[in-house]
Coordinates of C-alpha atoms in Angstrom, one line a residue:
Chain G
M1 CA 19.8 -35.2 -83.5
N2 CA 16.8 -33.2 -82.7
D3 CA 15.0 -34.6 -79.7
A4 CA 12.1 -32.2 -80.3
A5 CA 11.3 -33.7 -83.7
P6 CA 7.7 -34.8 -83.7
R7 CA 6.9 -38.4 -84.0
P8 CA 4.0 -39.8 -85.9
D9 CA 2.2 -40.8 -82.8
G10 CA 2.5 -37.2 -81.5
S11 CA 5.2 -37.8 -78.9
S12 CA 8.8 -36.6 -78.9
R13 CA 11.7 -39.0 -79.2
G14 CA 12.9 -38.0 -75.8
R15 CA 10.8 -37.1 -72.9
R16 CA 7.5 -35.5 -73.8
L17 CA 4.7 -34.5 -71.6
L18 CA 1.2 -34.9 -72.7
A19 CA -1.6 -33.7 -70.6
R20 CA -5.1 -34.8 -71.1
V21 CA -7.5 -33.1 -68.9
H22 CA -11.0 -34.3 -68.9
A23 CA -13.4 -31.5 -68.5
L24 CA -16.0 -32.6 -66.0
G25 CA -19.2 -31.0 -65.0
A26 CA -19.6 -28.9 -61.8
G27 CA -17.3 -30.6 -59.5
A28 CA -18.3 -34.1 -60.3
V29 CA -15.6 -36.6 -61.0
A30 CA -16.5 -39.6 -63.0
V31 CA -14.9 -42.9 -62.1
G32 CA -12.2 -43.7 -64.6
E33 CA -12.1 -40.2 -66.1
T34 CA -9.9 -38.5 -63.5
P35 CA -7.9 -35.6 -64.8
S36 CA -4.4 -36.8 -65.3
V37 CA -0.9 -36.0 -66.7
R38 CA 0.8 -38.5 -68.9
V39 CA 4.6 -38.6 -68.8
T40 CA 6.0 -40.6 -71.6
N41 CA 9.2 -41.3 -73.5
S42 CA 10.6 -44.0 -75.7
W43 CA 10.8 -46.6 -72.9
W44 CA 8.1 -45.9 -70.5
H45 CA 5.1 -43.7 -69.8
V46 CA 3.2 -42.9 -66.7
E47 CA -0.1 -41.2 -66.2
L48 CA -0.4 -39.1 -63.0
P49 CA -3.7 -38.0 -61.7
L50 CA -4.2 -34.2 -61.8
P51 CA -5.9 -32.5 -58.8
T52 CA -9.4 -31.5 -59.5
A53 CA -10.6 -28.0 -59.0
E54 CA -12.2 -29.2 -55.8
Q55 CA -8.9 -30.6 -54.6
W56 CA -7.1 -27.4 -55.5
A57 CA -9.7 -25.5 -53.5
R58 CA -9.1 -27.7 -50.5
V59 CA -5.4 -27.2 -50.6
G60 CA -5.9 -23.4 -51.1
S61 CA -8.2 -23.2 -48.1
S62 CA -5.3 -24.2 -45.8
I63 CA -3.3 -21.1 -46.8
P64 CA -5.2 -18.6 -44.5
V65 CA -4.8 -20.9 -41.5
I66 CA -1.1 -21.3 -42.1
L67 CA -0.6 -17.6 -42.5
A68 CA -2.7 -16.7 -39.5
A69 CA -0.7 -19.2 -37.4
A70 CA 2.5 -17.8 -38.7
A71 CA 1.4 -14.2 -37.8
A72 CA 0.4 -15.4 -34.3
V73 CA 3.8 -17.0 -33.8
Y74 CA 5.6 -13.9 -35.1
V75 CA 3.7 -11.6 -32.7
G76 CA 4.2 -14.1 -29.8
V77 CA 8.0 -14.3 -30.4
N78 CA 8.5 -10.6 -31.1
K79 CA 6.0 -9.3 -28.5
P80 CA 6.8 -5.7 -27.5
D81 CA 7.6 -5.1 -23.9
V82 CA 4.3 -3.3 -23.1
P83 CA 1.3 -4.1 -20.9
M84 CA -0.9 -6.9 -22.3
L85 CA -3.8 -4.4 -22.4
D86 CA -2.0 -2.4 -25.1
L87 CA -1.8 -5.5 -27.2
A88 CA -5.4 -6.6 -26.6
G89 CA -6.6 -5.2 -30.0
A90 CA -3.9 -6.8 -32.0
I91 CA -4.3 -10.2 -30.2
T92 CA -8.1 -10.0 -30.8
L93 CA -7.5 -9.4 -34.5
L94 CA -5.1 -12.3 -34.8
V95 CA -7.4 -14.6 -32.9
V96 CA -10.4 -13.7 -35.1
S97 CA -8.3 -14.1 -38.2
F98 CA -7.2 -17.6 -37.1
A99 CA -10.7 -18.6 -36.1
A100 CA -12.1 -17.4 -39.5
A101 CA -9.4 -19.2 -41.3
T102 CA -10.0 -22.4 -39.4
W103 CA -13.7 -22.1 -39.9
Q104 CA -13.4 -21.7 -43.7
L105 CA -11.0 -24.6 -43.9
I106 CA -13.4 -26.9 -42.0
W107 CA -16.4 -25.6 -44.0
V108 CA -14.7 -26.0 -47.4
R109 CA -13.6 -29.6 -46.5
Q110 CA -17.0 -30.6 -45.3
S111 CA -18.9 -29.1 -48.2
S112 CA -18.5 -29.6 -51.9
E113 CA -20.4 -28.4 -54.8
N114 CA -21.4 -32.0 -55.5
D115 CA -23.3 -32.6 -52.4
A116 CA -24.4 -29.0 -51.9
P117 CA -28.1 -28.4 -52.0
A118 CA -29.3 -26.6 -55.0
T119 CA -30.7 -23.9 -52.9
G120 CA -29.4 -21.1 -50.6
L121 CA -25.9 -19.8 -50.5
R122 CA -24.3 -23.0 -51.8
A123 CA -26.1 -22.7 -55.0
G124 CA -24.2 -21.3 -57.9
K125 CA -22.6 -17.9 -58.0
A126 CA -23.7 -16.8 -54.4
F127 CA -22.0 -19.9 -53.0
K128 CA -18.7 -19.2 -54.8
T129 CA -18.8 -15.5 -53.8
F130 CA -19.3 -16.5 -50.1
R131 CA -16.5 -19.0 -50.3
S132 CA -14.2 -16.4 -51.8
F133 CA -15.2 -14.0 -49.0
A134 CA -14.6 -16.6 -46.3
F135 CA -11.2 -17.3 -47.9
A136 CA -10.2 -13.7 -48.1
L137 CA -11.5 -12.5 -44.7
P138 CA -8.5 -13.7 -42.5
F139 CA -5.9 -11.9 -44.6
P140 CA -6.9 -8.2 -43.8
L141 CA -7.4 -9.3 -40.2
L142 CA -4.0 -10.8 -39.7
I143 CA -2.3 -8.0 -41.6
A144 CA -4.1 -5.5 -39.3
G145 CA -3.0 -7.5 -36.3
V146 CA 0.6 -7.5 -37.2
I147 CA 0.6 -3.8 -38.1
W148 CA -1.1 -3.0 -34.8
T149 CA 1.6 -4.9 -32.9
E150 CA 4.3 -2.9 -34.7
L151 CA 2.5 0.3 -33.9
V152 CA 2.3 -0.6 -30.2
R153 CA 6.0 -1.5 -30.3
D154 CA 6.8 2.0 -31.5
T155 CA 4.3 4.0 -29.5
G156 CA 3.0 1.9 -26.5
E157 CA 3.9 2.1 -22.8
V158 CA 7.2 0.7 -21.8
D159 CA 7.9 -0.3 -18.2
V160 CA 11.3 1.1 -17.3
T161 CA 11.2 0.7 -13.5
G162 CA 14.2 -1.6 -13.6
R163 CA 16.2 1.0 -15.5
T164 CA 15.8 3.7 -12.8
H165 CA 18.3 4.6 -10.1
I166 CA 17.7 6.8 -7.1
S167 CA 20.1 8.3 -4.6
P168 CA 20.4 8.9 -1.7
K169 CA 17.6 6.7 -0.4
V170 CA 17.2 7.9 3.3
V171 CA 16.3 11.5 3.5
Q172 CA 14.8 14.1 5.8
N173 CA 12.6 17.2 5.3
G174 CA 14.0 19.5 2.6
D175 CA 16.5 17.0 1.3
T176 CA 16.7 16.4 -2.5
L177 CA 17.5 13.2 -4.4
T178 CA 17.8 12.4 -8.0
V179 CA 16.1 9.7 -10.1
T180 CA 18.0 8.8 -13.2
L181 CA 16.7 6.7 -16.1
E182 CA 19.4 4.4 -17.6
G183 CA 19.6 4.7 -21.4
Q184 CA 17.7 6.9 -23.9
P185 CA 14.0 7.3 -23.6
N186 CA 12.2 6.3 -26.8
R187 CA 8.9 8.0 -25.8
H188 CA 7.9 11.6 -25.1
R189 CA 6.6 11.2 -21.5
L190 CA 7.5 9.5 -18.3
R191 CA 4.9 8.5 -15.7
L192 CA 6.8 8.2 -12.4
T193 CA 5.3 6.7 -9.2
L194 CA 7.4 7.2 -6.1
R195 CA 7.0 5.6 -2.7
A196 CA 8.0 7.2 0.6
A197 CA 8.3 4.9 3.6
D198 CA 9.6 5.3 7.1
A199 CA 13.3 4.6 6.9
P200 CA 14.0 1.0 7.8
G201 CA 15.7 -0.2 11.0
D202 CA 15.4 1.9 14.2
W203 CA 13.6 4.7 12.4
S204 CA 10.6 2.6 11.4
G205 CA 10.5 1.5 15.1
S206 CA 10.3 5.1 16.4
Q207 CA 8.2 7.0 13.9
F208 CA 5.3 6.9 11.5
C209 CA 5.6 9.8 9.0
V210 CA 4.2 8.6 5.7
P211 CA 0.8 10.3 5.9
E212 CA 2.4 13.8 6.2
T213 CA 5.1 13.2 3.6
Q214 CA 4.9 14.7 0.1
L215 CA 7.4 14.6 -2.7
G216 CA 8.1 17.4 -5.1
V217 CA 9.1 16.2 -8.6
A218 CA 10.9 18.3 -11.2
L219 CA 12.6 17.2 -14.4
L220 CA 16.2 18.3 -14.7
G221 CA 17.8 19.6 -17.9
G222 CA 16.7 18.6 -21.4
N223 CA 14.5 20.7 -23.7
G224 CA 11.3 19.9 -21.8
K225 CA 9.8 22.6 -19.6
A226 CA 10.8 22.0 -16.0
Q227 CA 7.9 20.9 -13.9
A228 CA 7.6 20.7 -10.1
E229 CA 4.6 18.8 -8.8
R230 CA 3.9 17.7 -5.2
V231 CA 2.5 14.2 -4.8
D232 CA 1.8 11.9 -2.0
S233 CA 3.5 8.6 -1.7
G234 CA 2.1 6.2 -4.2
E235 CA 0.7 8.9 -6.5
H236 CA 2.1 9.3 -9.9
V237 CA 3.4 12.3 -11.7
D238 CA 3.5 12.6 -15.5
L239 CA 6.7 14.3 -16.8
R240 CA 6.9 15.7 -20.4
L241 CA 10.4 14.7 -21.6
G242 CA 10.5 17.1 -24.5
G243 CA 13.1 15.2 -26.5
S244 CA 15.6 14.8 -23.7
T245 CA 18.2 12.1 -24.4
K246 CA 19.0 11.6 -20.7
V247 CA 16.2 11.6 -18.1
R248 CA 17.0 13.0 -14.6
A249 CA 14.4 14.1 -12.1
Q250 CA 14.9 16.0 -8.9
I251 CA 12.8 14.9 -5.9
T252 CA 12.4 17.2 -2.9
V253 CA 11.2 15.7 0.3
H254 CA 8.5 17.5 2.3
T255 CA 7.9 15.8 5.7
D256 CA 7.6 16.5 9.4
L257 CA 10.7 17.7 11.3
G258 CA 12.8 14.8 12.5
C259 CA 11.3 12.2 10.2
H260 CA 13.7 9.9 8.3
M261 CA 12.2 8.6 5.1
E262 CA 13.2 6.2 2.4
V263 CA 12.2 7.1 -1.1
S264 CA 12.1 4.5 -3.9
V265 CA 10.7 4.3 -7.4
L266 CA 7.5 2.2 -7.3
K267 CA 6.9 2.4 -11.1
A268 CA 8.4 4.2 -14.1
V269 CA 6.6 4.0 -17.4
L270 CA 7.6 5.7 -20.7
H271 CA 4.7 6.5 -23.0
D272 CA 3.6 9.0 -25.7
Chain X
M1 CA -29.0 -4.6 86.9
R2 CA -30.1 -5.5 83.5
H3 CA -31.6 -2.9 81.3
R4 CA -34.8 -4.1 79.6
P5 CA -35.4 -2.7 76.1
G6 CA -38.5 -0.5 75.9
P7 CA -41.0 -0.5 73.0
F8 CA -39.3 2.7 71.5
S9 CA -35.8 1.1 71.3
L10 CA -37.3 -2.0 69.7
A11 CA -38.9 0.0 67.0
A12 CA -35.7 1.9 66.4
T13 CA -33.7 -1.3 66.1
A14 CA -36.3 -2.7 63.7
M15 CA -36.1 0.5 61.6
I16 CA -32.2 0.4 61.5
L17 CA -32.4 -3.2 60.5
A18 CA -34.9 -2.5 57.7
L19 CA -32.8 0.4 56.5
T20 CA -29.7 -1.8 56.5
I21 CA -31.4 -4.5 54.5
A22 CA -32.8 -1.9 52.1
L23 CA -29.4 -0.4 51.6
I24 CA -27.9 -3.9 50.9
I25 CA -30.6 -4.6 48.4
V26 CA -30.1 -1.3 46.7
S27 CA -26.3 -1.7 46.6
C28 CA -26.7 -5.2 45.3
G29 CA -29.1 -3.9 42.7
G30 CA -26.4 -1.4 41.6
D31 CA -23.8 -4.1 41.3
E32 CA -26.2 -6.0 39.0
A33 CA -26.6 -3.0 36.8
D34 CA -22.8 -2.6 36.6
E35 CA -22.4 -6.4 35.9
T36 CA -24.5 -6.0 32.8
K37 CA -22.0 -3.6 31.5
E38 CA -19.1 -4.9 29.4
R39 CA -15.8 -4.7 31.2
L40 CA -13.0 -3.1 29.2
T41 CA -9.5 -3.9 30.3
V42 CA -7.4 -0.9 29.5
A43 CA -3.6 -1.3 29.8
T44 CA -2.2 1.9 31.2
Q45 CA 0.6 3.6 33.1
K46 CA 0.6 4.9 36.7
N47 CA 3.8 7.0 36.9
L48 CA 3.2 9.7 34.3
P49 CA 1.9 12.8 36.0
G50 CA -0.6 14.7 33.9
I51 CA -1.0 11.7 31.6
A52 CA -1.6 8.5 33.6
W53 CA -0.9 9.1 37.3
V54 CA -1.6 7.3 40.6
P55 CA -0.1 9.2 43.6
P56 CA 1.9 7.1 46.1
N57 CA -0.3 5.4 48.7
S58 CA -3.5 6.2 46.7
Y59 CA -5.8 4.5 44.2
K60 CA -7.1 7.8 42.7
R61 CA -6.1 7.9 39.1
S62 CA -5.7 11.1 37.1
G63 CA -4.3 12.3 33.8
F64 CA -5.1 12.9 30.2
D65 CA -4.9 9.2 29.2
H66 CA -7.0 8.2 32.2
Q67 CA -9.7 10.8 31.4
L68 CA -9.7 9.6 27.8
S69 CA -10.1 6.0 28.8
Q70 CA -13.1 6.9 30.9
R71 CA -14.6 8.7 27.9
I72 CA -13.9 5.7 25.6
G73 CA -15.6 3.5 28.2
E74 CA -18.7 5.7 28.2
E75 CA -18.7 5.8 24.4
L76 CA -18.6 2.0 24.2
G77 CA -21.0 1.5 27.1
A78 CA -18.4 -0.4 29.1
K79 CA -16.9 -0.2 32.5
V80 CA -13.2 0.5 32.4
N81 CA -10.9 -1.9 34.3
P82 CA -7.4 -0.3 34.4
L83 CA -4.4 -2.6 34.1
D84 CA -1.1 -1.2 35.1
I85 CA 1.7 -2.6 32.9
P86 CA 5.4 -2.0 32.4
I87 CA 6.1 0.3 29.4
G88 CA 7.7 -2.5 27.4
D89 CA 4.6 -4.7 27.6
R90 CA 2.2 -2.5 25.7
V91 CA 2.2 -4.5 22.5
T92 CA 2.4 -7.9 24.3
V93 CA -0.7 -7.4 26.5
L94 CA -2.7 -6.8 23.3
T95 CA -1.3 -9.6 21.2
E96 CA -1.8 -12.0 24.1
S97 CA -5.3 -10.7 24.8
D98 CA -4.5 -9.7 28.3
A99 CA -6.0 -6.2 27.6
D100 CA -8.7 -4.9 25.3
L101 CA -7.1 -1.5 24.8
A102 CA -3.8 0.2 25.6
I103 CA -4.0 3.9 26.4
A104 CA -0.6 4.5 27.7
A105 CA 1.4 7.3 26.0
F106 CA 1.6 4.8 23.1
S107 CA 3.3 6.1 20.0
I108 CA 2.0 4.8 16.7
T109 CA 4.9 3.4 14.6
A110 CA 5.2 1.5 11.4
D111 CA 6.7 -1.5 13.2
R112 CA 4.0 -1.7 15.9
M113 CA 1.3 -1.3 13.3
K114 CA 2.2 -4.7 11.9
K115 CA 1.4 -6.4 15.2
I116 CA -1.5 -4.4 16.5
D117 CA -4.1 -1.9 15.4
F118 CA -4.2 1.7 16.4
A119 CA -7.0 4.2 16.7
G120 CA -5.7 7.7 16.6
P121 CA -3.6 9.7 17.1
Y122 CA -5.5 11.7 19.8
I123 CA -2.4 13.9 20.5
T124 CA 0.9 14.6 19.0
T125 CA 4.2 15.5 20.6
Y126 CA 7.9 15.7 20.0
Q127 CA 10.8 14.3 22.1
G128 CA 12.3 17.0 24.3
F129 CA 14.6 17.5 27.3
L130 CA 14.1 18.1 31.0
T131 CA 16.8 19.7 33.1
G132 CA 17.1 20.2 36.9
K133 CA 18.4 23.0 39.1
Q134 CA 22.0 21.9 38.9
S135 CA 21.9 20.8 35.3
P136 CA 24.2 22.6 32.8
N137 CA 22.7 25.3 30.6
I138 CA 21.2 23.4 27.7
R139 CA 19.4 25.5 25.1
S140 CA 20.3 24.0 21.7
A141 CA 21.4 20.7 20.2
H142 CA 25.0 22.0 20.3
D143 CA 24.8 22.2 24.1
L144 CA 24.0 18.5 24.3
K145 CA 27.4 17.5 23.0
G146 CA 29.1 15.1 25.4
R147 CA 26.2 15.2 27.9
R148 CA 24.8 12.3 29.9
I149 CA 21.2 12.0 29.0
C150 CA 18.8 9.7 30.8
A151 CA 16.2 7.8 28.6
W152 CA 13.5 5.4 29.3
A153 CA 14.3 1.9 28.2
D154 CA 11.9 0.1 25.7
T155 CA 10.6 3.3 24.2
T156 CA 10.9 5.1 20.9
N157 CA 13.0 7.7 22.6
L158 CA 16.3 5.9 22.3
T159 CA 16.6 6.0 18.5
P160 CA 16.8 9.9 18.0
L161 CA 19.4 10.1 20.8
R162 CA 21.7 7.6 19.0
G163 CA 22.3 10.2 16.3
L164 CA 23.5 12.8 18.8
D165 CA 27.0 12.9 20.4
V166 CA 25.6 12.1 23.9
E167 CA 26.0 9.4 26.5
V168 CA 22.7 7.7 26.9
V169 CA 21.8 6.3 30.4
Q170 CA 18.9 3.9 30.2
K171 CA 16.5 3.5 33.1
E172 CA 13.6 1.1 33.5
D173 CA 11.2 3.7 34.8
A174 CA 10.6 7.4 34.0
T175 CA 10.7 8.2 37.7
D176 CA 14.2 6.8 37.9
C177 CA 15.3 9.3 35.3
I178 CA 13.6 12.1 37.3
T179 CA 15.5 11.0 40.4
A180 CA 18.8 10.9 38.4
V181 CA 18.2 14.5 37.1
T182 CA 17.4 15.9 40.6
K183 CA 20.4 14.2 42.0
N184 CA 22.5 15.5 39.1
E185 CA 23.6 12.0 38.1
V186 CA 22.6 12.9 34.5
D187 CA 22.5 16.3 32.7
A188 CA 19.0 15.9 31.3
F189 CA 16.1 13.5 30.9
S190 CA 14.8 13.0 27.3
T191 CA 11.4 11.7 26.5
D192 CA 8.2 13.0 24.9
Q193 CA 7.6 16.7 25.7
L194 CA 4.1 16.0 26.8
L195 CA 5.4 13.7 29.6
L196 CA 8.1 16.1 30.5
Y197 CA 5.6 18.9 31.0
G198 CA 3.7 16.6 33.4
F199 CA 6.9 15.9 35.3
A200 CA 7.9 19.6 35.4
D201 CA 4.5 20.4 36.9
R202 CA 4.5 17.6 39.4
Y203 CA 8.1 18.3 40.6
A204 CA 8.0 22.1 40.2
S205 CA 9.4 22.4 43.7
K206 CA 12.6 20.6 42.6
G207 CA 13.2 23.2 39.8
L208 CA 12.6 20.8 36.9
K209 CA 12.0 22.6 33.6
V210 CA 11.4 21.6 30.0
V211 CA 14.0 23.1 27.5
P212 CA 11.9 25.2 25.2
K213 CA 12.2 24.7 21.4
L214 CA 14.7 21.9 21.6
T215 CA 13.3 18.6 20.1
V216 CA 14.8 15.6 18.5
G217 CA 13.4 12.9 16.3
A218 CA 10.1 12.6 14.5
P219 CA 6.7 13.6 15.9
Q220 CA 5.2 11.0 18.3
H221 CA 1.6 10.3 17.6
Y222 CA -0.2 8.8 20.6
G223 CA -2.8 6.3 19.7
I224 CA -5.0 3.8 21.3
G225 CA -3.7 0.2 20.8
L226 CA -6.1 -2.7 20.1
P227 CA -5.6 -6.3 19.1
K228 CA -5.8 -6.9 15.3
K229 CA -9.0 -8.9 15.7
D230 CA -11.1 -5.9 17.0
R231 CA -11.3 -4.0 13.8
A232 CA -15.0 -3.1 14.4
R233 CA -14.2 -1.6 17.8
C234 CA -11.2 0.1 16.4
K235 CA -13.4 1.9 13.8
L236 CA -15.8 3.0 16.6
I237 CA -13.0 4.5 18.6
R238 CA -11.5 6.1 15.5
D239 CA -14.8 7.9 14.8
Y240 CA -15.1 8.9 18.4
L241 CA -11.6 10.3 18.5
K242 CA -12.3 12.5 15.4
R243 CA -15.3 14.0 17.3
Y244 CA -13.2 14.3 20.5
V245 CA -10.2 16.1 19.2
N246 CA -12.4 18.6 17.3
G247 CA -14.6 19.3 20.2
T248 CA -14.2 21.2 23.5
E249 CA -13.5 18.1 25.6
W250 CA -10.0 17.6 24.1
I251 CA -9.1 21.2 25.0
T252 CA -10.6 21.1 28.6
D253 CA -8.9 17.7 29.2
I254 CA -5.5 19.2 28.4
Q255 CA -6.1 22.4 30.3
A256 CA -7.1 20.3 33.4
N257 CA -4.3 17.7 33.2
L258 CA -1.4 19.5 31.6
P259 CA -1.5 23.1 32.7
K260 CA 2.2 23.6 32.1
V261 CA 1.7 22.8 28.4
V262 CA -1.0 25.5 28.2
Q263 CA 1.2 28.0 30.1
T264 CA 4.5 27.5 28.3
L265 CA 4.0 26.0 24.9
P266 CA 2.9 28.8 22.5
D267 CA 0.1 27.8 20.0
W268 CA -0.2 24.5 21.9
Q269 CA -3.4 23.5 20.2
N270 CA -1.9 23.5 16.7
H271 CA 1.2 21.7 18.0
L272 CA -0.7 18.9 19.7
K273 CA -4.0 18.4 17.9
P274 CA -4.0 15.8 15.1
T275 CA -6.1 16.4 12.0
N276 CA -8.8 14.1 10.8
A277 CA -6.6 13.1 7.8
A278 CA -3.9 12.1 10.2
I279 CA -6.3 9.9 12.2
D280 CA -7.7 8.3 9.1
A281 CA -4.2 7.6 7.8
R282 CA -3.1 5.7 10.9
S283 CA -6.3 4.1 12.3
C284 CA -7.3 0.5 11.9
R285 CA -4.7 -0.4 9.3
D286 CA -2.4 -3.3 8.7
A287 CA 0.3 -1.2 7.1
P288 CA 1.0 2.4 6.2
N289 CA -0.3 3.6 2.8
P290 CA 0.5 2.6 0.1

């Protein structure tokens, strides 16, 4: 038995869909002439209303908001471990994208071609062009925001202070100590800020040597050119890592005779 | 027979009386002028020859710190009121507002800076050793091994000695250590070289001498202590000290009060004089940088 055999009334013997869409003028929907889909078979039939172009437009206008929100959530969850300032541009793009998407959603819902005045942007082709622009605008913004975030993840500053080790801590004039960075550096430079303080306990009760103390910093090993730079306590030195897989820096203490100093890493930041 | 005063003696008596009254008025007037001056209570020492010294049975003060306190008084337009204190009370008199300043061979340290302000340093010295006539021959740190060394309690001098293989004998007063050295109860007395040169000069007849080129510990930077609340005064004194150490008065004050330093310490100005950067780095701060 062929279910697809046509019947005299135009319907199949089994299920057969018939769609009768009433073409209506410029967004106007006449009462009783709503576009619909008729589903019918031998035993029953039902006529479902079909969304109008206006209704499709309203649903479609939600898409940029949903995508912008999704992008913001993605960036928030997968935020790179970098200073917030590095991400400021990406965050701005995502915020603008979300704001633009929200605005166009509200604007589309509040306006319709029915009640639009026949003048200005809302009239005719210019109105449709502007609406298309408002719909499309959030997409490049949110794409740029996500790409920016990924670029920062690959090239931005990484605070690795917690990954540094220094020994020994209490030193005198001419002593050397070593700063080691745990793990591989994934950037080309290391900005190292060291702090020299009077050694704790009895020493800090009998001396005050910080102002005359300087620290000479030189990178050990690796392919990078060895650098030796003298800095005061609290000043940073920028070391070119030159592709080293293991970062070790030698610190030489220059202070007054008899001073006992404690040297620590105040901040260590990898960057390109 | 009673002697009757003549007209001449009456006139003389009247003149003496008038002169006395005039003198009283003038002297009272002088007091009033002094009373208008702010009084500056300066905590100080009295047993450090060449630094802050009051001879026995005398009230005449002398020494480098004393001279500096007079100069600070003039700079601030104040009358200096010295207050002799035990060495261990220098921080307390300032935190409890018993003194306005402390100029008392007072080393600037990171710990003290948390409680009080310092202006300075105005002079820098290292901790050295003083020996007597009967003391063993001490020339280097190696010669100190196993020796009995007298040190002043409640000072920064104790810490560097702990790192040496010596027996430390603590005394409450520096003069007690001098007595111990002269009586050969200890092998040497260890405190700031500047003070030792003052003692060596004062007790030259007893054969005391400073061991040359033997120092321990970090440099001691002498500063003027102030309560934390007086930051404006602290900055005034800081600025004055920068002018003072770079001028001739600093040199003449050392030459006058510590002649042994000038005679025996080569290149003494470079050893003792702080730089402006050192003064700025330590003056009127709550904590060392950074």
